[in-house]
mmCIF file of C-alpha atoms in Angstrom:
data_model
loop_
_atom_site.group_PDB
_atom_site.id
_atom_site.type_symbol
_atom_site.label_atom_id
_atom_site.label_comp_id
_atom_site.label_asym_id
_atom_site.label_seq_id
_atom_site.Cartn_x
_atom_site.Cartn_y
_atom_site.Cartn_z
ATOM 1 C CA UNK J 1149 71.080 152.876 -15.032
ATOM 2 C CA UNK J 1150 72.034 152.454 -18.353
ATOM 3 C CA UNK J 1151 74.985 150.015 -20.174
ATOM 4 C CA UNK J 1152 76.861 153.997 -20.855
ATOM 5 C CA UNK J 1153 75.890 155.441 -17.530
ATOM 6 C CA UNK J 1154 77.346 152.623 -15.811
ATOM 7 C CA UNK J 1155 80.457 152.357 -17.736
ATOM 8 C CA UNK J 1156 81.279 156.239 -17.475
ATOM 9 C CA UNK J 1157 80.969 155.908 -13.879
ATOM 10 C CA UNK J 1158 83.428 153.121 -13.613
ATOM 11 C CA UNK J 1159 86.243 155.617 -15.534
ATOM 12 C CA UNK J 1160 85.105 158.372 -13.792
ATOM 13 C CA UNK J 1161 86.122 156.227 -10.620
ATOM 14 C CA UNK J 1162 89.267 155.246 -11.944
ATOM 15 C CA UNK J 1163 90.193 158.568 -13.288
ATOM 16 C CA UNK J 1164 89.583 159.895 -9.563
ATOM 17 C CA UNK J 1165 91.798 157.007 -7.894
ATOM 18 C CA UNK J 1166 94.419 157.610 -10.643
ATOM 19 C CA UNK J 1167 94.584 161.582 -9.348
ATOM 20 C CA UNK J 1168 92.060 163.722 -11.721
ATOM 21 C CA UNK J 1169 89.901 165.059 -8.678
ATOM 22 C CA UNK J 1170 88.750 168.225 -10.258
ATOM 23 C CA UNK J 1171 85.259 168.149 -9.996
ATOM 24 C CA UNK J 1172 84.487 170.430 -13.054
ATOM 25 C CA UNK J 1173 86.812 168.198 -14.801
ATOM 26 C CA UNK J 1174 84.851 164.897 -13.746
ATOM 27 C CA UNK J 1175 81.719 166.183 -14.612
ATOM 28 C CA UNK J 1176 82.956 167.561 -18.493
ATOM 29 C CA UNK J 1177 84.053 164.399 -18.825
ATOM 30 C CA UNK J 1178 81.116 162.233 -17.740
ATOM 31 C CA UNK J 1179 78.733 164.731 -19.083
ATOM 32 C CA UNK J 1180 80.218 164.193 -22.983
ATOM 33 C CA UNK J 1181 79.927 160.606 -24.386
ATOM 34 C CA UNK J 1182 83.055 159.720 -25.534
ATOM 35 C CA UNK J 1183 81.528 156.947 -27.885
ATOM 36 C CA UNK J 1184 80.312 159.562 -30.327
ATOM 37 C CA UNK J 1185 83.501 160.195 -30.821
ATOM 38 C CA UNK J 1186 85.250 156.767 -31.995
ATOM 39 C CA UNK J 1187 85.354 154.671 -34.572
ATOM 40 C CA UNK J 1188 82.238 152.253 -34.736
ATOM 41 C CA UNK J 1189 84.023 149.172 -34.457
ATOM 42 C CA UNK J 1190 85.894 150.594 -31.019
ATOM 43 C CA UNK J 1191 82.909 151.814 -29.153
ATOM 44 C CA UNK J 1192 82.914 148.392 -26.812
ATOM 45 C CA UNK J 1193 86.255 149.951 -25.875
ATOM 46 C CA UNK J 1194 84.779 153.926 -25.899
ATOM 47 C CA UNK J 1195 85.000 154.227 -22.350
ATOM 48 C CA UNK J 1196 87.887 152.357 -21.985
ATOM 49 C CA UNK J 1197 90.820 154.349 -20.286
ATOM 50 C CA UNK J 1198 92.843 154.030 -23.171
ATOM 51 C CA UNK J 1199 93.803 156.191 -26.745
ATOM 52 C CA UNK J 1200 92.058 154.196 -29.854
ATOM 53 C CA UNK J 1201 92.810 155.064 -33.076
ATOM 54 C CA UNK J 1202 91.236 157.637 -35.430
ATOM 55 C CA UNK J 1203 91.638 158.462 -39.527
ATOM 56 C CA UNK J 1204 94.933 159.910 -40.136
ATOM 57 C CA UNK J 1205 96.820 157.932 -38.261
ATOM 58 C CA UNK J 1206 95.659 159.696 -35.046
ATOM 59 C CA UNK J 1207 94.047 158.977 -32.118
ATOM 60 C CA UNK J 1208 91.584 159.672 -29.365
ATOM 61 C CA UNK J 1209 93.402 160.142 -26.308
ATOM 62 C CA UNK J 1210 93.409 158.684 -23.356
ATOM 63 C CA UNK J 1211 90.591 159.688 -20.863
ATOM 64 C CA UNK J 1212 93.624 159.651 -17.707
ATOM 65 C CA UNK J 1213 95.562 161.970 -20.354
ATOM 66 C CA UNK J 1214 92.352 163.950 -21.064
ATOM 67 C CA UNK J 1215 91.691 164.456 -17.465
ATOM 68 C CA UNK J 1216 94.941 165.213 -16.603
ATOM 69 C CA UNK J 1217 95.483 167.920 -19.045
ATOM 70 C CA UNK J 1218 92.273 169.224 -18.313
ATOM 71 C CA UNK J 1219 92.908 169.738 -14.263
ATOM 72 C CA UNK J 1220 96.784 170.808 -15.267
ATOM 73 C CA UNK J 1221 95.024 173.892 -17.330
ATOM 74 C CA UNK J 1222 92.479 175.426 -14.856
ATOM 75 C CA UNK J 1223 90.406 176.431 -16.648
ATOM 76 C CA UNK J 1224 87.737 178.801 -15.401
ATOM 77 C CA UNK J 1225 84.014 179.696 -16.815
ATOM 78 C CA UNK J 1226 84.958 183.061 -18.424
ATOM 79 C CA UNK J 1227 87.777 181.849 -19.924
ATOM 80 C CA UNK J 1228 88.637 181.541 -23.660
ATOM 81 C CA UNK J 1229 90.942 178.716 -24.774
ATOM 82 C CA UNK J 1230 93.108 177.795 -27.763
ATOM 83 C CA UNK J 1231 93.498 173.633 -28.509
ATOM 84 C CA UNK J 1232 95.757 172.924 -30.903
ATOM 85 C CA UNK J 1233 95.528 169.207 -32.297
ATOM 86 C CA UNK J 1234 90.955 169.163 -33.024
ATOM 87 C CA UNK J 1235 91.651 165.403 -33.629
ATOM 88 C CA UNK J 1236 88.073 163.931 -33.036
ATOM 89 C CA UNK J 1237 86.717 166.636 -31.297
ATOM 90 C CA UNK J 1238 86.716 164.939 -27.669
ATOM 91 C CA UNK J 1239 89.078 167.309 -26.019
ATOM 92 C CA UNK J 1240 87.306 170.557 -27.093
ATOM 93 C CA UNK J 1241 83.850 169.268 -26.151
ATOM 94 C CA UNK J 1242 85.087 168.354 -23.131
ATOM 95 C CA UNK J 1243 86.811 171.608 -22.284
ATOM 96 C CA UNK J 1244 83.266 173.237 -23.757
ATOM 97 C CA UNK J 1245 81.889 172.322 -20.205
ATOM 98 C CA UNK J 1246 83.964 174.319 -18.382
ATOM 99 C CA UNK J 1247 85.459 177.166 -20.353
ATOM 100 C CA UNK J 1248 82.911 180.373 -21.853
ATOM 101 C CA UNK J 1249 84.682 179.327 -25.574
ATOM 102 C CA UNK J 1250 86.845 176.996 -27.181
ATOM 103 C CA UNK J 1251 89.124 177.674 -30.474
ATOM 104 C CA UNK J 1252 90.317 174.588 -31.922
ATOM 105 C CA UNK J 1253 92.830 174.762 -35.186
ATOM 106 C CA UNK J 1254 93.505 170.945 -36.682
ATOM 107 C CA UNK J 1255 95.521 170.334 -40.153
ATOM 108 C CA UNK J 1256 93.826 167.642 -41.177
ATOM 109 C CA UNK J 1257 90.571 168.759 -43.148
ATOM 110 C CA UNK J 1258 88.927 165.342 -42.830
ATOM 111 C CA UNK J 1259 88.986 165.195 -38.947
ATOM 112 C CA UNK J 1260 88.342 168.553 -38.716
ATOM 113 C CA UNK J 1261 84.948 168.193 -40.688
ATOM 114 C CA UNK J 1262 84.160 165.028 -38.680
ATOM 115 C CA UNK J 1263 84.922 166.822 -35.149
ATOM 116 C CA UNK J 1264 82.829 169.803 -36.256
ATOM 117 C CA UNK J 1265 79.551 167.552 -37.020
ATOM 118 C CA UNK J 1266 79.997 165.540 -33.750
ATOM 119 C CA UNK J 1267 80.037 168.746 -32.213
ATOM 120 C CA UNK J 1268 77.157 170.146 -33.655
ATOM 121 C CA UNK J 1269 75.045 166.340 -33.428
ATOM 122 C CA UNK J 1270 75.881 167.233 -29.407
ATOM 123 C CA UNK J 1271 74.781 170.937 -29.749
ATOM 124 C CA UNK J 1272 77.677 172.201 -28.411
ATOM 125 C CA UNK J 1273 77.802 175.903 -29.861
ATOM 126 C CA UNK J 1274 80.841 177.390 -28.145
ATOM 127 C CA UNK J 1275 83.517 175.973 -29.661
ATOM 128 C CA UNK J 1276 84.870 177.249 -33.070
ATOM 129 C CA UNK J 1277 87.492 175.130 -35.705
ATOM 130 C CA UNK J 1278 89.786 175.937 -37.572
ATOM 131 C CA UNK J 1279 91.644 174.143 -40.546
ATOM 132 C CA UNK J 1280 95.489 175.063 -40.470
ATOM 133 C CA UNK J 1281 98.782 175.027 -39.090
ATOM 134 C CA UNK J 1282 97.982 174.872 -35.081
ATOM 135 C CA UNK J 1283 101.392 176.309 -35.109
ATOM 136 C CA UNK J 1284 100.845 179.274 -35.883
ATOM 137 C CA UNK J 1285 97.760 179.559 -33.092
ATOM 138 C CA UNK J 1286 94.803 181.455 -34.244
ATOM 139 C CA UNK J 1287 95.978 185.291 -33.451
ATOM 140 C CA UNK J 1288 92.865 187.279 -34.724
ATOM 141 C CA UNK J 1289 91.080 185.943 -31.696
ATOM 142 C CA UNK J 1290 94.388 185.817 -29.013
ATOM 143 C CA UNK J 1291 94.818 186.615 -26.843
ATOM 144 C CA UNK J 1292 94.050 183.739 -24.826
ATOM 145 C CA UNK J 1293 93.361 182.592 -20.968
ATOM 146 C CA UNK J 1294 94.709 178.966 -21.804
ATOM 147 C CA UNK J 1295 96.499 177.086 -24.574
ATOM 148 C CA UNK J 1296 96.161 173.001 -24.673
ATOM 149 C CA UNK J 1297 98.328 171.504 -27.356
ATOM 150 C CA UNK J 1298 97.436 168.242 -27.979
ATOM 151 C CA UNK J 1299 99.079 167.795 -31.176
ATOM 152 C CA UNK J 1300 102.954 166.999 -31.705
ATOM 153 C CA UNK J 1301 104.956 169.455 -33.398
ATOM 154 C CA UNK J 1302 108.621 169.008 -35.248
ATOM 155 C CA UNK J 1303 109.400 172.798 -33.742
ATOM 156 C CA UNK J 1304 108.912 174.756 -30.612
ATOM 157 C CA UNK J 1305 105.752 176.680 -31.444
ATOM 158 C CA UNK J 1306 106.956 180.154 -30.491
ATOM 159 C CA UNK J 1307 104.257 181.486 -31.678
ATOM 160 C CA UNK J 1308 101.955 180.174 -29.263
ATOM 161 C CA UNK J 1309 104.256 181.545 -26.227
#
C-alpha cells in the first residue's frame, strides 16, 4: 500500500465516521487524488481534512465539506450538473465520478486555466469550464439535474433558481 493509498483511506474513514456514507460519494473521492490539486508546498497536508489555500485568495475545500455537498446533491449517473465556483478543479472532478457531465463556470481566468489542465493531466473528459460570472449559470446548456455553488456571491443568484 502506498504513502497516498494509505492516507486517502484514513480520510475516507473519517469522512464516513463524520456522516458522508454515500458510497458513490466515497469512492469519487478516494478515486481522485486530491494532491494534484494543491499547492506544492501543501501536499504533506493534501489529504488532510481541511481547506488549504489556492491563488486568488481561494481555497480548496474541505474534503468533510466536499463530501457533504456531494451526498446533499444526489447526484445520479445520467445526470448533468452546473458548479459554480471551478476553484482548483477538485469539486468537479470529483462530481465527474458520479454524474454523466459536469459544467463548471469560475471568474477567475488563472484558476480556471489551472483546473482545466489538472483535469485533462487526470483524463477526465466530461467536465466542461467556463470563464465568467457563475452568476449568471451557463443557460445555453440548462437546464440542469443539479446545481452546486461553491462560490460566495454578494446577491441571491436568481438566475440559477
Amino acid at each position: 500500500m502506498s504513502l497516498r493509498d494509505d492516507r486517502a483511506g484514513r480520510l475516507i474513514l473519517s469522512l464516513r465516521r463524520q456522516g458522508v456514507t454515500d458510497a458513490r460519494v466515497l469512492k469519487a473521492m478516494e478515486s481522485i487524488d486530491r494532491a494534484v490539486f494543491v499547492h506544492e508546498k501543501f501536499l504533506d497536508q493534501a489529504w488532510e481534512d481541511q481547506a488549504l489555500p489556492i491563488d486568488c485568495a481561494q481555497t480548496i475545500s474541505q474534503p468533510y465539506i466536499v463530501g457533504l455537498m456531494t451526498q446533499a446533491l444526489d447526484v445520479q449517473p445520467r445526470h448533468r450538473v452546473l458548479e459554480i465556483g471551478t476553484g482548483s478543479g477538485y469539486q468537479c472532478a470529483v462530481l465527474s465520478r458520479m454524474a454523466r457531465f459536469v459544467y463548471s463556470v469560475e471568474r477567475y481566468k488563472s484558476l480556471l486555466t489551472e483546473a482545466e489542465n489538472r483535469l485533462k493531466i487526470l483524463g477526465i473528459d466530461n467536465v466542461f469550464t467556463r470563464h465568467g460570472d457563475g452568476g449568471q449559470g451557463w443557460p445555453e446548456q440548462a437546464p440542469f439535474d443539479r446545481i452546486m455553488v461553491t462560490a460566495a456571491s454578494p446577491h441571491e443568484p436568481t438566475e440559477l433558481l
